[in-house]
Amino acid sequence: HLRDLVQVFVAEKHWEGCGGLTLTDEMKHTIAAQACLLVLALPHRLYENVESILVYPSTVVRPRERAGVFVQPLDLIERGQVALFGEAHHGGPVVLAWDRVLRDGKRPADGHNLVYHEFAHKLDMLDGDADGTPPLASRDERERWHEVCERAFLALRARIERGRQSVIDEYGATDEAEFFAVVTEHFFDQPHELQEAEPDLYAILREFYRQDPGARAAASRA
């Protein structure tokens, strides 16, 4: 099923190598396989909000942004350049740095995966907002999602403030949208660690994705 999804994904999406990168079929399939793993068991239309994937050879540098004319005086701050590994644009493309995609794919135990992260953002955006809550079937599911995620999100922030270590990467404490993307990385790459540290969070991710990576990993070792 994953192979079938990958074939359709590669064929349907617009792919573009940027910054001098020659984008090969192997690169496309590497990215597509990781993106499609997230929706392997979901009723979906294969990321209908993703039309284009732009792939750069390495870190992407967002240009300097200048404040507009119609702003309050306190907002008159010029934004500097920002180095990015990737970005998921609302209503636009997914941008990825190939060297980071390759590194993360070879080192799943690290709990970092750029493709999972950016495509989790796209799942989050399917209901119109990047708010850390992907489309859910019922009000009860949404209430449960908010309860569990808010508790885990605030606990992560509290641990960071106290200088304590956490299974969840501290970037997840940025906001609710980043929290969902980061815990998705851990869910697929470090399922046992996440389940042990945050069993309720693991459970709602398992229910949403309709997958159990921890059980799958255990079965593969048996």
JSON list of C-alpha atoms in Angstrom, two decimals:
[
{"chain": "A", "resi": 1, "resn": "HIS", "atom": "CA", "xyz": [0.00, 0.00, 0.00]},
{"chain": "A", "resi": 2, "resn": "LEU", "atom": "CA", "xyz": [2.84, 2.38, 0.82]},
{"chain": "A", "resi": 3, "resn": "ARG", "atom": "CA", "xyz": [4.50, 1.69, -2.53]},
{"chain": "A", "resi": 4, "resn": "ASP", "atom": "CA", "xyz": [1.21, 2.44, -4.30]},
{"chain": "A", "resi": 5, "resn": "LEU", "atom": "CA", "xyz": [0.82, 5.71, -2.43]},
{"chain": "A", "resi": 6, "resn": "VAL", "atom": "CA", "xyz": [4.39, 6.71, -3.26]},
{"chain": "A", "resi": 7, "resn": "GLN", "atom": "CA", "xyz": [3.89, 6.09, -6.98]},
{"chain": "A", "resi": 8, "resn": "VAL", "atom": "CA", "xyz": [0.79, 8.27, -7.05]},
{"chain": "A", "resi": 9, "resn": "PHE", "atom": "CA", "xyz": [2.38, 10.97, -4.89]},
{"chain": "A", "resi": 10, "resn": "VAL", "atom": "CA", "xyz": [5.48, 11.22, -7.08]},
{"chain": "A", "resi": 11, "resn": "ALA", "atom": "CA", "xyz": [3.37, 11.37, -10.24]},
{"chain": "A", "resi": 12, "resn": "GLU", "atom": "CA", "xyz": [0.78, 13.87, -9.01]},
{"chain": "A", "resi": 13, "resn": "LYS", "atom": "CA", "xyz": [2.93, 16.46, -7.27]},
{"chain": "A", "resi": 14, "resn": "HIS", "atom": "CA", "xyz": [5.09, 19.12, -8.86]},
{"chain": "A", "resi": 15, "resn": "TRP", "atom": "CA", "xyz": [8.74, 18.62, -7.96]},
{"chain": "A", "resi": 16, "resn": "GLU", "atom": "CA", "xyz": [11.45, 21.23, -8.34]},
{"chain": "A", "resi": 17, "resn": "GLY", "atom": "CA", "xyz": [15.15, 21.12, -7.57]},
{"chain": "A", "resi": 18, "resn": "CYS", "atom": "CA", "xyz": [16.29, 24.54, -6.37]},
{"chain": "A", "resi": 19, "resn": "GLY", "atom": "CA", "xyz": [19.62, 26.20, -5.67]},
{"chain": "A", "resi": 20, "resn": "GLY", "atom": "CA", "xyz": [21.36, 24.17, -8.35]},
{"chain": "A", "resi": 21, "resn": "LEU", "atom": "CA", "xyz": [20.08, 20.78, -7.14]},
{"chain": "A", "resi": 22, "resn": "THR", "atom": "CA", "xyz": [19.39, 18.16, -9.78]},
{"chain": "A", "resi": 23, "resn": "LEU", "atom": "CA", "xyz": [16.40, 16.30, -8.39]},
{"chain": "A", "resi": 24, "resn": "THR", "atom": "CA", "xyz": [16.53, 12.57, -9.14]},
{"chain": "A", "resi": 25, "resn": "ASP", "atom": "CA", "xyz": [13.81, 9.92, -8.98]},
{"chain": "A", "resi": 26, "resn": "GLU", "atom": "CA", "xyz": [15.58, 8.42, -5.97]},
{"chain": "A", "resi": 27, "resn": "MET", "atom": "CA", "xyz": [15.31, 11.72, -4.11]},
{"chain": "A", "resi": 28, "resn": "LYS", "atom": "CA", "xyz": [11.63, 12.04, -4.97]},
{"chain": "A", "resi": 29, "resn": "HIS", "atom": "CA", "xyz": [10.89, 8.51, -3.79]},
{"chain": "A", "resi": 30, "resn": "THR", "atom": "CA", "xyz": [12.86, 9.00, -0.58]},
{"chain": "A", "resi": 31, "resn": "ILE", "atom": "CA", "xyz": [10.80, 12.07, 0.29]},
{"chain": "A", "resi": 32, "resn": "ALA", "atom": "CA", "xyz": [7.50, 10.59, -0.90]},
{"chain": "A", "resi": 33, "resn": "ALA", "atom": "CA", "xyz": [7.91, 7.39, 1.11]},
{"chain": "A", "resi": 34, "resn": "GLN", "atom": "CA", "xyz": [8.37, 9.31, 4.35]},
{"chain": "A", "resi": 35, "resn": "ALA", "atom": "CA", "xyz": [5.50, 11.70, 3.60]},
{"chain": "A", "resi": 36, "resn": "CYS", "atom": "CA", "xyz": [3.14, 8.87, 2.65]},
{"chain": "A", "resi": 37, "resn": "LEU", "atom": "CA", "xyz": [3.96, 6.87, 5.77]},
{"chain": "A", "resi": 38, "resn": "LEU", "atom": "CA", "xyz": [2.07, 9.48, 7.78]},
{"chain": "A", "resi": 39, "resn": "VAL", "atom": "CA", "xyz": [-1.12, 8.94, 5.77]},
{"chain": "A", "resi": 40, "resn": "LEU", "atom": "CA", "xyz": [-0.71, 5.21, 5.27]},
{"chain": "A", "resi": 41, "resn": "ALA", "atom": "CA", "xyz": [-3.84, 4.34, 7.28]},
{"chain": "A", "resi": 42, "resn": "LEU", "atom": "CA", "xyz": [-5.76, 7.60, 6.96]},
{"chain": "A", "resi": 43, "resn": "PRO", "atom": "CA", "xyz": [-8.79, 8.27, 4.79]},
{"chain": "A", "resi": 44, "resn": "HIS", "atom": "CA", "xyz": [-7.22, 10.96, 2.69]},
{"chain": "A", "resi": 45, "resn": "ARG", "atom": "CA", "xyz": [-6.79, 12.53, -0.69]},
{"chain": "A", "resi": 46, "resn": "LEU", "atom": "CA", "xyz": [-3.01, 12.26, -0.58]},
{"chain": "A", "resi": 47, "resn": "TYR", "atom": "CA", "xyz": [-2.18, 15.71, 0.77]},
{"chain": "A", "resi": 48, "resn": "GLU", "atom": "CA", "xyz": [-4.65, 17.62, -1.34]},
{"chain": "A", "resi": 49, "resn": "ASN", "atom": "CA", "xyz": [-3.19, 20.86, 0.06]},
{"chain": "A", "resi": 50, "resn": "VAL", "atom": "CA", "xyz": [0.29, 20.04, -1.30]},
{"chain": "A", "resi": 51, "resn": "GLU", "atom": "CA", "xyz": [0.87, 20.84, -4.96]},
{"chain": "A", "resi": 52, "resn": "SER", "atom": "CA", "xyz": [4.62, 21.42, -5.02]},
{"chain": "A", "resi": 53, "resn": "ILE", "atom": "CA", "xyz": [7.72, 20.16, -3.22]},
{"chain": "A", "resi": 54, "resn": "LEU", "atom": "CA", "xyz": [10.77, 22.39, -3.57]},
{"chain": "A", "resi": 55, "resn": "VAL", "atom": "CA", "xyz": [14.05, 20.72, -2.68]},
{"chain": "A", "resi": 56, "resn": "TYR", "atom": "CA", "xyz": [17.28, 22.61, -2.00]},
{"chain": "A", "resi": 57, "resn": "PRO", "atom": "CA", "xyz": [20.70, 20.98, -1.64]},
{"chain": "A", "resi": 58, "resn": "SER", "atom": "CA", "xyz": [21.24, 22.32, 1.87]},
{"chain": "A", "resi": 59, "resn": "THR", "atom": "CA", "xyz": [20.02, 24.88, 4.41]},
{"chain": "A", "resi": 60, "resn": "VAL", "atom": "CA", "xyz": [17.61, 27.41, 2.97]},
{"chain": "A", "resi": 61, "resn": "VAL", "atom": "CA", "xyz": [18.14, 31.05, 3.91]},
{"chain": "A", "resi": 62, "resn": "ARG", "atom": "CA", "xyz": [15.00, 33.13, 4.04]},
{"chain": "A", "resi": 63, "resn": "PRO", "atom": "CA", "xyz": [15.72, 36.68, 2.80]},
{"chain": "A", "resi": 64, "resn": "ARG", "atom": "CA", "xyz": [15.70, 39.66, 5.13]},
{"chain": "A", "resi": 65, "resn": "GLU", "atom": "CA", "xyz": [12.19, 41.05, 5.65]},
{"chain": "A", "resi": 66, "resn": "ARG", "atom": "CA", "xyz": [11.47, 44.72, 6.12]},
{"chain": "A", "resi": 67, "resn": "ALA", "atom": "CA", "xyz": [8.58, 46.03, 8.15]},
{"chain": "A", "resi": 68, "resn": "GLY", "atom": "CA", "xyz": [5.72, 47.53, 6.19]},
{"chain": "A", "resi": 69, "resn": "VAL", "atom": "CA", "xyz": [4.57, 51.13, 6.28]},
{"chain": "A", "resi": 70, "resn": "PHE", "atom": "CA", "xyz": [1.34, 50.60, 8.18]},
{"chain": "A", "resi": 71, "resn": "VAL", "atom": "CA", "xyz": [2.68, 49.30, 11.50]},
{"chain": "A", "resi": 72, "resn": "GLN", "atom": "CA", "xyz": [2.89, 50.57, 15.02]},
{"chain": "A", "resi": 73, "resn": "PRO", "atom": "CA", "xyz": [6.19, 52.19, 16.08]},
{"chain": "A", "resi": 74, "resn": "LEU", "atom": "CA", "xyz": [7.13, 49.29, 18.33]},
{"chain": "A", "resi": 75, "resn": "ASP", "atom": "CA", "xyz": [6.84, 46.94, 15.37]},
{"chain": "A", "resi": 76, "resn": "LEU", "atom": "CA", "xyz": [9.34, 48.84, 13.25]},
{"chain": "A", "resi": 77, "resn": "ILE", "atom": "CA", "xyz": [11.90, 46.09, 13.44]},
{"chain": "A", "resi": 78, "resn": "GLU", "atom": "CA", "xyz": [13.71, 44.71, 10.45]},
{"chain": "A", "resi": 79, "resn": "ARG", "atom": "CA", "xyz": [13.77, 40.94, 10.43]},
{"chain": "A", "resi": 80, "resn": "GLY", "atom": "CA", "xyz": [17.15, 39.40, 9.70]},
{"chain": "A", "resi": 81, "resn": "GLN", "atom": "CA", "xyz": [17.93, 36.38, 7.55]},
{"chain": "A", "resi": 82, "resn": "VAL", "atom": "CA", "xyz": [16.69, 33.05, 8.87]},
{"chain": "A", "resi": 83, "resn": "ALA", "atom": "CA", "xyz": [18.36, 29.71, 8.15]},
{"chain": "A", "resi": 84, "resn": "LEU", "atom": "CA", "xyz": [15.79, 26.97, 7.54]},
{"chain": "A", "resi": 85, "resn": "PHE", "atom": "CA", "xyz": [15.93, 23.23, 6.96]},
{"chain": "A", "resi": 86, "resn": "GLY", "atom": "CA", "xyz": [12.38, 23.28, 5.66]},
{"chain": "A", "resi": 87, "resn": "GLU", "atom": "CA", "xyz": [9.03, 25.04, 5.61]},
{"chain": "A", "resi": 88, "resn": "ALA", "atom": "CA", "xyz": [5.41, 24.15, 4.97]},
{"chain": "A", "resi": 89, "resn": "HIS", "atom": "CA", "xyz": [3.56, 27.10, 3.47]},
{"chain": "A", "resi": 90, "resn": "HIS", "atom": "CA", "xyz": [-0.14, 27.54, 4.10]},
{"chain": "A", "resi": 91, "resn": "GLY", "atom": "CA", "xyz": [-1.71, 27.18, 0.66]},
{"chain": "A", "resi": 92, "resn": "GLY", "atom": "CA", "xyz": [1.75, 26.80, -0.86]},
{"chain": "A", "resi": 93, "resn": "PRO", "atom": "CA", "xyz": [4.65, 24.40, -1.30]},
{"chain": "A", "resi": 94, "resn": "VAL", "atom": "CA", "xyz": [6.67, 22.28, 1.07]},
{"chain": "A", "resi": 95, "resn": "VAL", "atom": "CA", "xyz": [10.32, 23.34, 1.09]},
{"chain": "A", "resi": 96, "resn": "LEU", "atom": "CA", "xyz": [13.00, 20.83, 2.11]},
{"chain": "A", "resi": 97, "resn": "ALA", "atom": "CA", "xyz": [16.79, 20.76, 2.40]},
{"chain": "A", "resi": 98, "resn": "TRP", "atom": "CA", "xyz": [17.97, 17.51, 0.84]},
{"chain": "A", "resi": 99, "resn": "ASP", "atom": "CA", "xyz": [21.03, 16.99, 3.05]},
{"chain": "A", "resi": 100, "resn": "ARG", "atom": "CA", "xyz": [18.80, 17.16, 6.13]},
{"chain": "A", "resi": 101, "resn": "VAL", "atom": "CA", "xyz": [16.24, 14.79, 4.59]},
{"chain": "A", "resi": 102, "resn": "LEU", "atom": "CA", "xyz": [18.99, 12.29, 3.88]},
{"chain": "A", "resi": 103, "resn": "ARG", "atom": "CA", "xyz": [20.59, 12.62, 7.32]},
{"chain": "A", "resi": 104, "resn": "ASP", "atom": "CA", "xyz": [17.30, 12.20, 9.18]},
{"chain": "A", "resi": 105, "resn": "GLY", "atom": "CA", "xyz": [16.28, 9.22, 7.09]},
{"chain": "A", "resi": 106, "resn": "LYS", "atom": "CA", "xyz": [19.52, 7.42, 7.95]},
{"chain": "A", "resi": 107, "resn": "ARG", "atom": "CA", "xyz": [19.33, 8.21, 11.68]},
{"chain": "A", "resi": 108, "resn": "PRO", "atom": "CA", "xyz": [15.77, 7.53, 12.84]},
{"chain": "A", "resi": 109, "resn": "ALA", "atom": "CA", "xyz": [16.84, 6.83, 16.41]},
{"chain": "A", "resi": 110, "resn": "ASP", "atom": "CA", "xyz": [17.66, 10.54, 16.80]},
{"chain": "A", "resi": 111, "resn": "GLY", "atom": "CA", "xyz": [13.95, 11.36, 16.72]},
{"chain": "A", "resi": 112, "resn": "HIS", "atom": "CA", "xyz": [14.31, 14.06, 14.06]},
{"chain": "A", "resi": 113, "resn": "ASN", "atom": "CA", "xyz": [12.74, 13.80, 10.64]},
{"chain": "A", "resi": 114, "resn": "LEU", "atom": "CA", "xyz": [12.29, 16.87, 8.47]},
{"chain": "A", "resi": 115, "resn": "VAL", "atom": "CA", "xyz": [9.81, 15.23, 6.08]},
{"chain": "A", "resi": 116, "resn": "TYR", "atom": "CA", "xyz": [7.56, 14.02, 8.92]},
{"chain": "A", "resi": 117, "resn": "HIS", "atom": "CA", "xyz": [7.74, 17.46, 10.49]},
{"chain": "A", "resi": 118, "resn": "GLU", "atom": "CA", "xyz": [6.79, 19.52, 7.45]},
{"chain": "A", "resi": 119, "resn": "PHE", "atom": "CA", "xyz": [4.11, 17.14, 6.22]},
{"chain": "A", "resi": 120, "resn": "ALA", "atom": "CA", "xyz": [2.62, 16.98, 9.71]},
{"chain": "A", "resi": 121, "resn": "HIS", "atom": "CA", "xyz": [2.19, 20.75, 9.35]},
{"chain": "A", "resi": 122, "resn": "LYS", "atom": "CA", "xyz": [0.32, 20.11, 6.11]},
{"chain": "A", "resi": 123, "resn": "LEU", "atom": "CA", "xyz": [-1.99, 17.65, 7.85]},
{"chain": "A", "resi": 124, "resn": "ASP", "atom": "CA", "xyz": [-2.54, 20.25, 10.57]},
{"chain": "A", "resi": 125, "resn": "MET", "atom": "CA", "xyz": [-3.46, 22.83, 7.89]},
{"chain": "A", "resi": 126, "resn": "LEU", "atom": "CA", "xyz": [-6.12, 20.66, 6.25]},
{"chain": "A", "resi": 127, "resn": "ASP", "atom": "CA", "xyz": [-8.85, 22.22, 8.39]},
{"chain": "A", "resi": 128, "resn": "GLY", "atom": "CA", "xyz": [-7.65, 25.73, 7.58]},
{"chain": "A", "resi": 129, "resn": "ASP", "atom": "CA", "xyz": [-5.48, 26.54, 10.59]},
{"chain": "A", "resi": 130, "resn": "ALA", "atom": "CA", "xyz": [-2.00, 25.55, 11.69]},
{"chain": "A", "resi": 131, "resn": "ASP", "atom": "CA", "xyz": [-3.01, 25.24, 15.32]},
{"chain": "A", "resi": 132, "resn": "GLY", "atom": "CA", "xyz": [-1.67, 21.87, 16.38]},
{"chain": "A", "resi": 133, "resn": "THR", "atom": "CA", "xyz": [-5.03, 20.14, 15.85]},
{"chain": "A", "resi": 134, "resn": "PRO", "atom": "CA", "xyz": [-5.46, 18.20, 12.60]},
{"chain": "A", "resi": 135, "resn": "PRO", "atom": "CA", "xyz": [-8.95, 17.40, 11.29]},
{"chain": "A", "resi": 136, "resn": "LEU", "atom": "CA", "xyz": [-10.73, 15.14, 13.79]},
{"chain": "A", "resi": 137, "resn": "ALA", "atom": "CA", "xyz": [-14.00, 13.31, 13.35]},
{"chain": "A", "resi": 138, "resn": "SER", "atom": "CA", "xyz": [-15.97, 14.41, 16.38]},
{"chain": "A", "resi": 139, "resn": "ARG", "atom": "CA", "xyz": [-16.25, 16.99, 19.13]},
{"chain": "A", "resi": 140, "resn": "ASP", "atom": "CA", "xyz": [-15.32, 14.37, 21.72]},
{"chain": "A", "resi": 141, "resn": "GLU", "atom": "CA", "xyz": [-12.12, 13.59, 19.82]},
{"chain": "A", "resi": 142, "resn": "ARG", "atom": "CA", "xyz": [-11.24, 17.28, 19.60]},
{"chain": "A", "resi": 143, "resn": "GLU", "atom": "CA", "xyz": [-11.85, 17.79, 23.30]},
{"chain": "A", "resi": 144, "resn": "ARG", "atom": "CA", "xyz": [-9.70, 14.78, 24.17]},
{"chain": "A", "resi": 145, "resn": "TRP", "atom": "CA", "xyz": [-7.00, 15.97, 21.78]},
{"chain": "A", "resi": 146, "resn": "HIS", "atom": "CA", "xyz": [-6.93, 19.45, 23.33]},
{"chain": "A", "resi": 147, "resn": "GLU", "atom": "CA", "xyz": [-6.87, 18.07, 26.87]},
{"chain": "A", "resi": 148, "resn": "VAL", "atom": "CA", "xyz": [-3.99, 15.67, 26.30]},
{"chain": "A", "resi": 149, "resn": "CYS", "atom": "CA", "xyz": [-1.91, 17.93, 24.04]},
{"chain": "A", "resi": 150, "resn": "GLU", "atom": "CA", "xyz": [-2.31, 21.00, 26.22]},
{"chain": "A", "resi": 151, "resn": "ARG", "atom": "CA", "xyz": [-1.19, 19.07, 29.28]},
{"chain": "A", "resi": 152, "resn": "ALA", "atom": "CA", "xyz": [1.86, 17.64, 27.48]},
{"chain": "A", "resi": 153, "resn": "PHE", "atom": "CA", "xyz": [2.68, 20.99, 25.84]},
{"chain": "A", "resi": 154, "resn": "LEU", "atom": "CA", "xyz": [2.60, 22.92, 29.13]},
{"chain": "A", "resi": 155, "resn": "ALA", "atom": "CA", "xyz": [4.59, 20.18, 30.86]},
{"chain": "A", "resi": 156, "resn": "LEU", "atom": "CA", "xyz": [7.24, 20.43, 28.14]},
{"chain": "A", "resi": 157, "resn": "ARG", "atom": "CA", "xyz": [7.48, 24.19, 28.61]},
{"chain": "A", "resi": 158, "resn": "ALA", "atom": "CA", "xyz": [7.75, 23.76, 32.38]},
{"chain": "A", "resi": 159, "resn": "ARG", "atom": "CA", "xyz": [10.56, 21.22, 32.03]},
{"chain": "A", "resi": 160, "resn": "ILE", "atom": "CA", "xyz": [12.46, 23.53, 29.70]},
{"chain": "A", "resi": 161, "resn": "GLU", "atom": "CA", "xyz": [12.08, 26.46, 32.10]},
{"chain": "A", "resi": 162, "resn": "ARG", "atom": "CA", "xyz": [13.50, 24.29, 34.89]},
{"chain": "A", "resi": 163, "resn": "GLY", "atom": "CA", "xyz": [16.36, 23.12, 32.69]},
{"chain": "A", "resi": 164, "resn": "ARG", "atom": "CA", "xyz": [15.21, 19.50, 32.72]},
{"chain": "A", "resi": 165, "resn": "GLN", "atom": "CA", "xyz": [15.57, 17.00, 29.89]},
{"chain": "A", "resi": 166, "resn": "SER", "atom": "CA", "xyz": [12.58, 15.75, 27.95]},
{"chain": "A", "resi": 167, "resn": "VAL", "atom": "CA", "xyz": [11.93, 13.03, 25.39]},
{"chain": "A", "resi": 168, "resn": "ILE", "atom": "CA", "xyz": [10.15, 15.66, 23.31]},
{"chain": "A", "resi": 169, "resn": "ASP", "atom": "CA", "xyz": [12.51, 18.07, 21.58]},
{"chain": "A", "resi": 170, "resn": "GLU", "atom": "CA", "xyz": [12.34, 21.56, 23.05]},
{"chain": "A", "resi": 171, "resn": "TYR", "atom": "CA", "xyz": [11.42, 23.03, 19.65]},
{"chain": "A", "resi": 172, "resn": "GLY", "atom": "CA", "xyz": [8.00, 21.54, 20.29]},
{"chain": "A", "resi": 173, "resn": "ALA", "atom": "CA", "xyz": [7.49, 24.16, 23.00]},
{"chain": "A", "resi": 174, "resn": "THR", "atom": "CA", "xyz": [7.50, 26.96, 20.39]},
{"chain": "A", "resi": 175, "resn": "ASP", "atom": "CA", "xyz": [3.74, 26.81, 19.85]},
{"chain": "A", "resi": 176, "resn": "GLU", "atom": "CA", "xyz": [0.93, 24.28, 19.36]},
{"chain": "A", "resi": 177, "resn": "ALA", "atom": "CA", "xyz": [1.62, 23.79, 15.64]},
{"chain": "A", "resi": 178, "resn": "GLU", "atom": "CA", "xyz": [5.29, 23.01, 16.22]},
{"chain": "A", "resi": 179, "resn": "PHE", "atom": "CA", "xyz": [4.34, 20.74, 19.09]},
{"chain": "A", "resi": 180, "resn": "PHE", "atom": "CA", "xyz": [2.21, 18.56, 16.81]},
{"chain": "A", "resi": 181, "resn": "ALA", "atom": "CA", "xyz": [4.93, 18.41, 14.16]},
{"chain": "A", "resi": 182, "resn": "VAL", "atom": "CA", "xyz": [7.65, 17.55, 16.68]},
{"chain": "A", "resi": 183, "resn": "VAL", "atom": "CA", "xyz": [5.67, 14.85, 18.49]},
{"chain": "A", "resi": 184, "resn": "THR", "atom": "CA", "xyz": [4.84, 13.33, 15.10]},
{"chain": "A", "resi": 185, "resn": "GLU", "atom": "CA", "xyz": [8.58, 12.95, 14.52]},
{"chain": "A", "resi": 186, "resn": "HIS", "atom": "CA", "xyz": [8.98, 11.18, 17.86]},
{"chain": "A", "resi": 187, "resn": "PHE", "atom": "CA", "xyz": [5.87, 9.05, 17.31]},
{"chain": "A", "resi": 188, "resn": "PHE", "atom": "CA", "xyz": [7.27, 7.49, 14.15]},
{"chain": "A", "resi": 189, "resn": "ASP", "atom": "CA", "xyz": [10.99, 7.50, 15.00]},
{"chain": "A", "resi": 190, "resn": "GLN", "atom": "CA", "xyz": [11.04, 6.96, 18.77]},
{"chain": "A", "resi": 191, "resn": "PRO", "atom": "CA", "xyz": [7.71, 5.31, 19.55]},
{"chain": "A", "resi": 192, "resn": "HIS", "atom": "CA", "xyz": [8.84, 3.37, 22.61]},
{"chain": "A", "resi": 193, "resn": "GLU", "atom": "CA", "xyz": [10.45, 6.39, 24.24]},
{"chain": "A", "resi": 194, "resn": "LEU", "atom": "CA", "xyz": [7.39, 8.58, 23.58]},
{"chain": "A", "resi": 195, "resn": "GLN", "atom": "CA", "xyz": [4.96, 5.93, 24.78]},
{"chain": "A", "resi": 196, "resn": "GLU", "atom": "CA", "xyz": [6.89, 5.44, 28.02]},
{"chain": "A", "resi": 197, "resn": "ALA", "atom": "CA", "xyz": [7.23, 9.16, 28.73]},
{"chain": "A", "resi": 198, "resn": "GLU", "atom": "CA", "xyz": [3.82, 10.33, 27.47]},
{"chain": "A", "resi": 199, "resn": "PRO", "atom": "CA", "xyz": [1.40, 7.37, 27.24]},
{"chain": "A", "resi": 200, "resn": "ASP", "atom": "CA", "xyz": [-1.72, 9.52, 26.79]},
{"chain": "A", "resi": 201, "resn": "LEU", "atom": "CA", "xyz": [-0.07, 11.56, 24.04]},
{"chain": "A", "resi": 202, "resn": "TYR", "atom": "CA", "xyz": [1.12, 8.42, 22.29]},
{"chain": "A", "resi": 203, "resn": "ALA", "atom": "CA", "xyz": [-2.40, 6.99, 22.50]},
{"chain": "A", "resi": 204, "resn": "ILE", "atom": "CA", "xyz": [-4.11, 9.92, 20.80]},
{"chain": "A", "resi": 205, "resn": "LEU", "atom": "CA", "xyz": [-1.47, 10.02, 18.07]},
{"chain": "A", "resi": 206, "resn": "ARG", "atom": "CA", "xyz": [-2.00, 6.28, 17.55]},
{"chain": "A", "resi": 207, "resn": "GLU", "atom": "CA", "xyz": [-5.74, 6.91, 17.25]},
{"chain": "A", "resi": 208, "resn": "PHE", "atom": "CA", "xyz": [-5.27, 9.81, 14.82]},
{"chain": "A", "resi": 209, "resn": "TYR", "atom": "CA", "xyz": [-2.70, 8.15, 12.54]},
{"chain": "A", "resi": 210, "resn": "ARG", "atom": "CA", "xyz": [-4.38, 4.73, 12.93]},
{"chain": "A", "resi": 211, "resn": "GLN", "atom": "CA", "xyz": [-0.95, 3.20, 13.30]},
{"chain": "A", "resi": 212, "resn": "ASP", "atom": "CA", "xyz": [1.11, 1.80, 16.16]},
{"chain": "A", "resi": 213, "resn": "PRO", "atom": "CA", "xyz": [4.80, 2.30, 15.29]},
{"chain": "A", "resi": 214, "resn": "GLY", "atom": "CA", "xyz": [5.85, 0.87, 18.66]},
{"chain": "A", "resi": 215, "resn": "ALA", "atom": "CA", "xyz": [4.08, -2.42, 17.98]},
{"chain": "A", "resi": 216, "resn": "ARG", "atom": "CA", "xyz": [5.38, -2.44, 14.41]},
{"chain": "A", "resi": 217, "resn": "ALA", "atom": "CA", "xyz": [8.96, -1.95, 15.60]},
{"chain": "A", "resi": 218, "resn": "ALA", "atom": "CA", "xyz": [8.58, -4.69, 18.20]},
{"chain": "A", "resi": 219, "resn": "ALA", "atom": "CA", "xyz": [7.18, -7.09, 15.60]},
{"chain": "A", "resi": 220, "resn": "SER", "atom": "CA", "xyz": [10.04, -6.36, 13.21]},
{"chain": "A", "resi": 221, "resn": "ARG", "atom": "CA", "xyz": [12.54, -7.34, 15.91]},
{"chain": "A", "resi": 222, "resn": "ALA", "atom": "CA", "xyz": [10.74, -10.54, 16.84]}
]
